[in-house]
Amino acid sequence: MHSRRALLYMPGDDWNKINKAITLNVDSICMDMEDGTALNRKTYARATIAKALSELPFGKSEKLARINAVGSGFEKDDIEMVLPCQPDGIVIPKIETLAQIQWASEIIETAELSNGWALNSIRILVGVETAKGIINLKEIASHPRLDGLIFGAEDFAANIGATRSRAAWEVMYARSAVVTHAAAFDLQAIDMVFIDFRDTLNLKIEAAMGAAMGFTGKQIIHPSQVGPVQEAFTPSEQDITYAKRVVETFEAHQAEGTGAYELDGKMIDMPLVKNAQKVLERAKAAGKN
Ligand code: COA
Ligand code: MG
């Protein structure tokens, strides 16, 4: 699975921002046809994204296109315009049912077959950002073409009538539900956008909290957010060294017939070892260790 510590959006009709994005070494670039694009620019955005996919060098950055919500009336033209240019994945916002993912997956499968591309090579990520989406997470997360669940805090708050706050307690249940379902179905979990894009200090705090909750990455909206967010979702040298010590000392104790033991004043047993293994997996996915 592609590493998606930072997933950068830009309006799909903005050629300059797409050209900027490919210079940033960001994990994922998501060209948006939904709410980042004005109503009277949808057609132009589709054509601009198609051109970018065909002509621009994305390097190691993943190429994603976000279509409008299924049922909006725009989604069919959106997906049909960009698919022939072979994006790495399609992002579907405001997902509420499994059937909506099946609709997109069938169109993608037809494109894969007719172009001779590997089956299931074009992945789907879904935005879960409404009350219906949250209560249907169990069916939504089960689709085999999915790589990840994306939590949209602003849309979710608007949907339930909550007022957003820095501490984000008003979205905590939904945010936790997304990360829990992602883990249950072995999917990536991508945290909410921090919209105050000039406030790096609080961006770092929110990103660290998302990482601590178990999210594997975060949505971003500005170049200044790439570095801090990719760092927050990459285990530090200190984390990696400690995780390696936990795994090594655990194996030594197991060999001696001891399940629980002490390391630096803390009790270590199986769950802590599993957590250490996750840290090492994430470090490896980020190209470290
Ligand atoms: N992707 C790529 N480049 C971006 C970018 C983005 N998301 N946001 C800003 N940039 C570029 C600007 O074009 C500018 O480039 P330049 O120096 O070559 O002129 C540079 O980064 C600095 O931008 P800045 O002037 O600080 O911001 P702005 O006023 O141009 O844009 C926003 C502010 C919020 C409008 C812009 O960041 C944006 O459009 N973000 C994405 C919005 C979006 O897609 N929303 C839907 C999903 S939530
Ligand atoms: Mg949105």
Short mmCIF file of C-alpha atoms and ligand atoms in Angstrom, two decimals:
data_model
loop_
_atom_site.label_atom_id
_atom_site.label_comp_id
_atom_site.label_asym_id
_atom_site.label_seq_id
_atom_site.Cartn_x
_atom_site.Cartn_y
_atom_site.Cartn_z
CA MET A 1 0.00 0.00 0.00
CA HIS A 2 1.24 3.49 -0.85
CA SER A 3 2.42 5.44 2.21
CA ARG A 4 0.03 8.35 2.76
CA ARG A 5 1.33 10.29 5.75
CA ALA A 6 0.30 13.56 4.08
CA LEU A 7 -2.47 13.81 1.49
CA LEU A 8 -2.42 17.27 -0.12
CA TYR A 9 -5.52 18.68 -1.81
CA MET A 10 -5.70 21.43 -4.31
CA PRO A 11 -8.57 22.70 -6.47
CA GLY A 12 -8.57 20.64 -9.66
CA ASP A 13 -8.98 23.72 -11.83
CA ASP A 14 -5.76 25.29 -10.46
CA TRP A 15 -2.93 24.33 -12.83
CA ASN A 16 -0.39 26.38 -10.83
CA LYS A 17 -1.12 24.62 -7.56
CA ILE A 18 -0.90 21.20 -9.25
CA ASN A 19 2.48 22.21 -10.69
CA LYS A 20 3.58 23.37 -7.26
CA ALA A 21 2.37 20.15 -5.62
CA ILE A 22 4.60 17.93 -7.76
CA THR A 23 7.70 19.76 -6.44
CA LEU A 24 6.91 19.18 -2.75
CA ASN A 25 7.84 15.49 -2.27
CA VAL A 26 4.44 14.96 -0.67
CA ASP A 27 3.20 11.36 -0.31
CA SER A 28 -0.17 11.91 -2.04
CA ILE A 29 -1.51 14.63 -4.31
CA CYS A 30 -5.29 14.84 -4.51
CA MET A 31 -6.69 17.01 -7.29
CA ASP A 32 -10.17 18.00 -6.23
CA MET A 33 -13.34 18.29 -8.27
CA GLU A 34 -15.59 18.53 -5.18
CA ASP A 35 -15.79 21.39 -2.71
CA GLY A 36 -12.41 22.90 -3.60
CA THR A 37 -13.78 23.64 -7.08
CA ALA A 38 -16.50 26.22 -7.75
CA LEU A 39 -19.74 24.99 -9.34
CA ASN A 40 -19.08 26.80 -12.62
CA ARG A 41 -15.54 25.35 -12.87
CA LYS A 42 -16.32 21.60 -12.63
CA THR A 43 -15.89 20.99 -16.37
CA TYR A 44 -12.64 22.95 -16.49
CA ALA A 45 -11.34 21.08 -13.40
CA ARG A 46 -12.00 17.68 -15.04
CA ALA A 47 -10.02 18.71 -18.13
CA THR A 48 -7.20 20.23 -16.06
CA ILE A 49 -6.81 17.08 -13.95
CA ALA A 50 -6.82 14.89 -17.07
CA LYS A 51 -4.09 17.06 -18.58
CA ALA A 52 -2.03 16.96 -15.36
CA LEU A 53 -2.30 13.17 -15.12
CA SER A 54 -1.19 12.79 -18.75
CA GLU A 55 1.57 15.38 -18.89
CA LEU A 56 3.11 16.14 -15.51
CA PRO A 57 5.87 14.18 -13.70
CA PHE A 58 4.49 13.27 -10.27
CA GLY A 59 7.67 11.47 -9.22
CA LYS A 60 7.04 9.35 -6.14
CA SER A 61 3.89 11.28 -5.21
CA GLU A 62 0.67 9.35 -5.52
CA LYS A 63 -1.80 10.72 -8.11
CA LEU A 64 -5.33 10.95 -6.72
CA ALA A 65 -8.47 12.63 -8.03
CA ARG A 66 -11.42 13.45 -5.80
CA ILE A 67 -14.80 13.21 -7.52
CA ASN A 68 -18.04 14.77 -6.33
CA ALA A 69 -20.28 12.77 -3.99
CA VAL A 70 -22.22 9.86 -5.47
CA GLY A 71 -25.70 11.26 -6.06
CA SER A 72 -24.53 14.85 -6.65
CA GLY A 73 -25.07 14.52 -10.39
CA PHE A 74 -21.42 15.38 -11.14
CA GLU A 75 -19.81 12.09 -10.15
CA LYS A 76 -20.23 10.17 -13.42
CA ASP A 77 -18.62 12.82 -15.62
CA ASP A 78 -15.92 13.36 -12.99
CA ILE A 79 -14.81 9.74 -12.88
CA GLU A 80 -15.18 9.16 -16.63
CA MET A 81 -13.03 12.18 -17.52
CA VAL A 82 -10.09 11.30 -15.26
CA LEU A 83 -10.00 7.48 -15.35
CA PRO A 84 -8.59 7.11 -18.90
CA CYS A 85 -5.50 9.04 -17.67
CA GLN A 86 -4.79 6.31 -15.11
CA PRO A 87 -4.72 7.97 -11.68
CA ASP A 88 -3.37 5.83 -8.81
CA GLY A 89 -6.65 6.19 -7.00
CA ILE A 90 -10.05 7.85 -6.75
CA VAL A 91 -11.22 9.64 -3.61
CA ILE A 92 -14.98 9.62 -3.02
CA PRO A 93 -16.25 12.21 -0.51
CA LYS A 94 -19.26 12.00 1.83
CA ILE A 95 -19.59 8.23 1.47
CA GLU A 96 -22.67 6.79 3.17
CA THR A 97 -23.24 3.30 1.78
CA LEU A 98 -21.33 0.34 0.40
CA ALA A 99 -23.37 0.60 -2.81
CA GLN A 100 -21.76 3.96 -3.56
CA ILE A 101 -18.30 2.37 -3.47
CA GLN A 102 -19.54 -0.55 -5.60
CA TRP A 103 -20.78 1.93 -8.21
CA ALA A 104 -17.31 3.51 -8.53
CA SER A 105 -15.47 0.19 -8.31
CA GLU A 106 -17.43 -1.26 -11.24
CA ILE A 107 -16.60 1.71 -13.45
CA ILE A 108 -12.94 1.42 -12.45
CA GLU A 109 -12.90 -2.33 -13.14
CA THR A 110 -14.31 -1.75 -16.62
CA ALA A 111 -11.53 0.79 -17.29
CA GLU A 112 -8.88 -1.62 -15.97
CA LEU A 113 -10.13 -4.42 -18.21
CA SER A 114 -10.50 -2.33 -21.34
CA ASN A 115 -7.07 -0.69 -20.97
CA GLY A 116 -5.23 -3.87 -19.96
CA TRP A 117 -4.29 -2.42 -16.55
CA ALA A 118 -3.86 -4.81 -13.60
CA LEU A 119 -7.16 -5.58 -11.88
CA ASN A 120 -7.59 -3.62 -8.63
CA SER A 121 -4.55 -1.47 -9.41
CA ILE A 122 -6.58 1.74 -9.15
CA ARG A 123 -7.45 2.12 -5.50
CA ILE A 124 -10.33 3.87 -3.74
CA LEU A 125 -10.19 6.05 -0.64
CA VAL A 126 -13.43 7.32 0.90
CA GLY A 127 -14.27 10.38 2.94
CA VAL A 128 -16.41 9.48 5.93
CA GLU A 129 -17.81 12.81 7.02
CA THR A 130 -21.54 12.54 7.68
CA ALA A 131 -23.57 10.95 10.46
CA LYS A 132 -24.88 8.29 8.02
CA GLY A 133 -21.33 7.51 6.95
CA ILE A 134 -20.27 6.99 10.54
CA ILE A 135 -23.15 4.67 11.43
CA ASN A 136 -22.55 2.64 8.25
CA LEU A 137 -18.78 2.33 8.72
CA LYS A 138 -18.90 -1.42 9.15
CA GLU A 139 -20.32 -2.04 5.67
CA ILE A 140 -18.37 0.80 4.07
CA ALA A 141 -14.97 -0.41 5.34
CA SER A 142 -15.50 -3.92 3.94
CA HIS A 143 -15.02 -3.09 0.24
CA PRO A 144 -11.95 -4.91 -1.20
CA ARG A 145 -10.84 -2.02 -3.44
CA LEU A 146 -10.48 0.32 -0.46
CA ASP A 147 -7.08 1.43 0.77
CA GLY A 148 -8.17 3.90 3.37
CA LEU A 149 -10.79 5.85 5.28
CA ILE A 150 -10.52 9.63 5.43
CA PHE A 151 -12.15 11.53 8.28
CA GLY A 152 -13.67 14.91 7.35
CA ALA A 153 -14.22 16.95 10.50
CA GLU A 154 -15.59 20.12 8.91
CA ASP A 155 -18.25 18.32 6.89
CA PHE A 156 -19.10 16.07 9.82
CA ALA A 157 -19.56 19.04 12.17
CA ALA A 158 -21.73 20.78 9.57
CA ASN A 159 -23.79 17.60 9.15
CA ILE A 160 -24.54 17.10 12.85
CA GLY A 161 -24.77 20.79 13.79
CA ALA A 162 -21.62 20.88 15.92
CA THR A 163 -19.35 23.88 16.35
CA ARG A 164 -15.69 23.11 15.62
CA SER A 165 -13.15 23.75 18.33
CA ARG A 166 -9.40 23.40 18.63
CA ALA A 167 -9.67 20.50 21.10
CA ALA A 168 -12.05 18.73 18.66
CA TRP A 169 -14.12 16.96 21.33
CA GLU A 170 -17.26 17.57 19.25
CA VAL A 171 -15.94 15.16 16.58
CA MET A 172 -14.12 12.74 18.88
CA TYR A 173 -16.62 9.89 18.60
CA ALA A 174 -16.62 9.99 14.80
CA ARG A 175 -12.85 10.45 14.58
CA SER A 176 -12.31 7.44 16.84
CA ALA A 177 -14.90 5.38 14.93
CA VAL A 178 -13.01 5.99 11.67
CA VAL A 179 -9.63 4.93 13.05
CA THR A 180 -11.16 1.87 14.75
CA HIS A 181 -12.93 0.64 11.59
CA ALA A 182 -9.81 1.23 9.53
CA ALA A 183 -7.81 -0.96 11.93
CA ALA A 184 -10.49 -3.67 11.91
CA PHE A 185 -10.38 -3.90 8.10
CA ASP A 186 -6.62 -3.34 7.72
CA LEU A 187 -7.05 0.03 6.02
CA GLN A 188 -5.17 3.28 6.36
CA ALA A 189 -6.83 5.98 8.46
CA ILE A 190 -6.35 9.57 7.33
CA ASP A 191 -7.12 12.29 9.82
CA MET A 192 -8.93 15.62 9.45
CA VAL A 193 -7.69 18.85 7.86
CA PHE A 194 -6.20 21.60 10.04
CA ILE A 195 -7.58 24.67 8.29
CA ASP A 196 -5.51 27.41 10.04
CA PHE A 197 -2.71 26.82 7.59
CA ARG A 198 -0.45 29.59 8.92
CA ASP A 199 -0.46 28.13 12.45
CA THR A 200 2.26 25.47 12.35
CA LEU A 201 2.52 25.03 16.11
CA ASN A 202 -1.11 23.93 16.50
CA LEU A 203 -0.92 21.90 13.29
CA LYS A 204 1.89 19.90 14.88
CA ILE A 205 -0.12 19.37 18.07
CA GLU A 206 -3.19 18.15 16.14
CA ALA A 207 -1.09 15.92 13.87
CA ALA A 208 0.69 14.38 16.87
CA MET A 209 -2.67 13.67 18.48
CA GLY A 210 -3.93 11.99 15.30
CA ALA A 211 -0.80 9.84 15.14
CA ALA A 212 -1.22 8.94 18.81
CA MET A 213 -4.85 7.91 18.14
CA GLY A 214 -3.64 5.47 15.49
CA PHE A 215 -4.17 7.46 12.30
CA THR A 216 -1.59 6.69 9.61
CA GLY A 217 -1.76 10.10 7.93
CA LYS A 218 -3.51 13.43 7.67
CA GLN A 219 -5.18 15.51 4.97
CA ILE A 220 -3.47 18.82 4.25
CA ILE A 221 -4.33 21.90 2.21
CA HIS A 222 -1.15 24.00 1.97
CA PRO A 223 2.54 23.39 1.10
CA SER A 224 3.62 24.60 4.55
CA GLN A 225 1.82 21.60 6.09
CA VAL A 226 3.75 18.91 4.18
CA GLY A 227 6.90 18.80 6.33
CA PRO A 228 5.30 18.94 9.80
CA VAL A 229 2.64 16.35 8.91
CA GLN A 230 4.97 13.85 7.23
CA GLU A 231 7.22 14.14 10.27
CA ALA A 232 4.37 13.63 12.73
CA PHE A 233 3.40 10.37 11.01
CA THR A 234 6.97 9.04 10.79
CA PRO A 235 8.30 7.34 13.93
CA SER A 236 11.26 9.27 15.38
CA GLU A 237 14.74 7.74 15.80
CA GLN A 238 14.00 7.56 19.51
CA ASP A 239 10.70 5.70 18.92
CA ILE A 240 12.43 3.26 16.57
CA THR A 241 15.34 2.55 18.93
CA TYR A 242 12.95 1.92 21.82
CA ALA A 243 10.66 -0.29 19.69
CA LYS A 244 13.65 -2.40 18.63
CA ARG A 245 14.72 -2.80 22.27
CA VAL A 246 11.21 -3.89 23.27
CA VAL A 247 11.10 -6.52 20.52
CA GLU A 248 14.61 -7.82 21.25
CA THR A 249 14.25 -7.96 25.04
CA PHE A 250 10.83 -9.59 24.69
CA GLU A 251 12.25 -12.36 22.51
CA ALA A 252 15.06 -12.95 25.00
CA HIS A 253 12.59 -13.15 27.90
CA GLN A 254 10.27 -15.48 25.95
CA ALA A 255 13.22 -17.82 25.34
CA GLU A 256 13.83 -17.90 29.09
CA GLY A 257 10.15 -18.60 29.75
CA THR A 258 9.18 -15.13 31.00
CA GLY A 259 6.07 -13.40 29.54
CA ALA A 260 6.07 -10.10 31.43
CA TYR A 261 9.22 -8.24 32.50
CA GLU A 262 10.58 -4.81 33.33
CA LEU A 263 12.30 -2.40 30.92
CA ASP A 264 13.31 1.11 32.10
CA GLY A 265 10.87 0.92 34.99
CA LYS A 266 7.91 -0.17 32.81
CA MET A 267 6.09 -3.48 32.53
CA ILE A 268 6.43 -5.04 29.08
CA ASP A 269 4.23 -7.84 27.79
CA MET A 270 2.54 -8.87 24.52
CA PRO A 271 0.40 -5.77 23.74
CA LEU A 272 3.43 -3.49 24.14
CA VAL A 273 5.41 -5.72 21.81
CA LYS A 274 2.64 -5.59 19.19
CA ASN A 275 2.64 -1.81 19.48
CA ALA A 276 6.42 -1.75 19.04
CA GLN A 277 6.04 -3.90 15.92
CA LYS A 278 3.51 -1.37 14.52
CA VAL A 279 6.03 1.43 15.09
CA LEU A 280 8.66 -0.55 13.15
CA GLU A 281 6.18 -1.29 10.33
CA ARG A 282 5.35 2.42 10.03
CA ALA A 283 9.01 3.36 10.06
CA LYS A 284 9.63 0.90 7.26
CA ALA A 285 6.66 2.20 5.23
CA ALA A 286 8.10 5.72 5.60
CA GLY A 287 11.45 4.47 4.26
CA LYS A 288 13.21 4.43 7.63
CA ASN A 289 15.07 1.68 9.61
N1 COA B 1 -1.39 22.81 -3.27
C1 COA B 1 -0.35 23.26 -4.01
N2 COA B 1 0.12 24.53 -3.96
C2 COA B 1 -0.49 25.36 -3.10
C3 COA B 1 -1.56 24.96 -2.30
C4 COA B 1 -2.02 23.63 -2.41
N3 COA B 1 -3.03 23.19 -1.69
N4 COA B 1 -1.97 26.01 -1.54
C5 COA B 1 -1.16 27.03 -1.85
N5 COA B 1 -0.26 26.65 -2.80
C6 COA B 1 0.79 27.47 -3.41
C7 COA B 1 0.29 28.80 -3.91
O1 COA B 1 -0.20 28.67 -5.22
C8 COA B 1 1.51 29.65 -3.82
O2 COA B 1 2.35 29.31 -4.91
P1 COA B 1 3.37 30.39 -5.54
O3 COA B 1 4.32 30.75 -4.44
O4 COA B 1 4.00 29.66 -6.67
O5 COA B 1 2.52 31.54 -5.96
C9 COA B 1 2.19 29.14 -2.56
O6 COA B 1 1.74 27.80 -2.40
C10 COA B 1 1.85 29.93 -1.32
O7 COA B 1 0.46 29.98 -1.17
P2 COA B 1 -0.28 31.06 -0.26
O8 COA B 1 -0.22 32.39 -0.93
O9 COA B 1 0.27 30.97 1.12
O10 COA B 1 -1.76 30.54 -0.21
P3 COA B 1 -2.96 30.95 -1.19
O11 COA B 1 -3.57 32.21 -0.65
O12 COA B 1 -2.51 30.95 -2.58
O13 COA B 1 -3.96 29.76 -1.00
C11 COA B 1 -5.66 28.43 -0.05
C12 COA B 1 -4.61 29.51 0.22
C13 COA B 1 -6.26 27.95 1.27
C14 COA B 1 -6.75 28.99 -0.94
C15 COA B 1 -4.92 27.23 -0.74
O14 COA B 1 -3.92 26.79 0.14
C16 COA B 1 -5.79 26.10 -1.22
O15 COA B 1 -6.45 26.22 -2.24
N6 COA B 1 -5.77 24.94 -0.52
C17 COA B 1 -6.47 23.75 -0.93
C18 COA B 1 -7.98 23.93 -0.81
C19 COA B 1 -8.72 22.68 -1.19
O16 COA B 1 -8.35 21.95 -2.10
N7 COA B 1 -9.83 22.40 -0.48
C20 COA B 1 -10.63 21.23 -0.70
C21 COA B 1 -10.16 20.06 0.11
S1 COA B 1 -10.32 20.27 1.85
MG MG B 2 -15.32 18.37 2.44
#
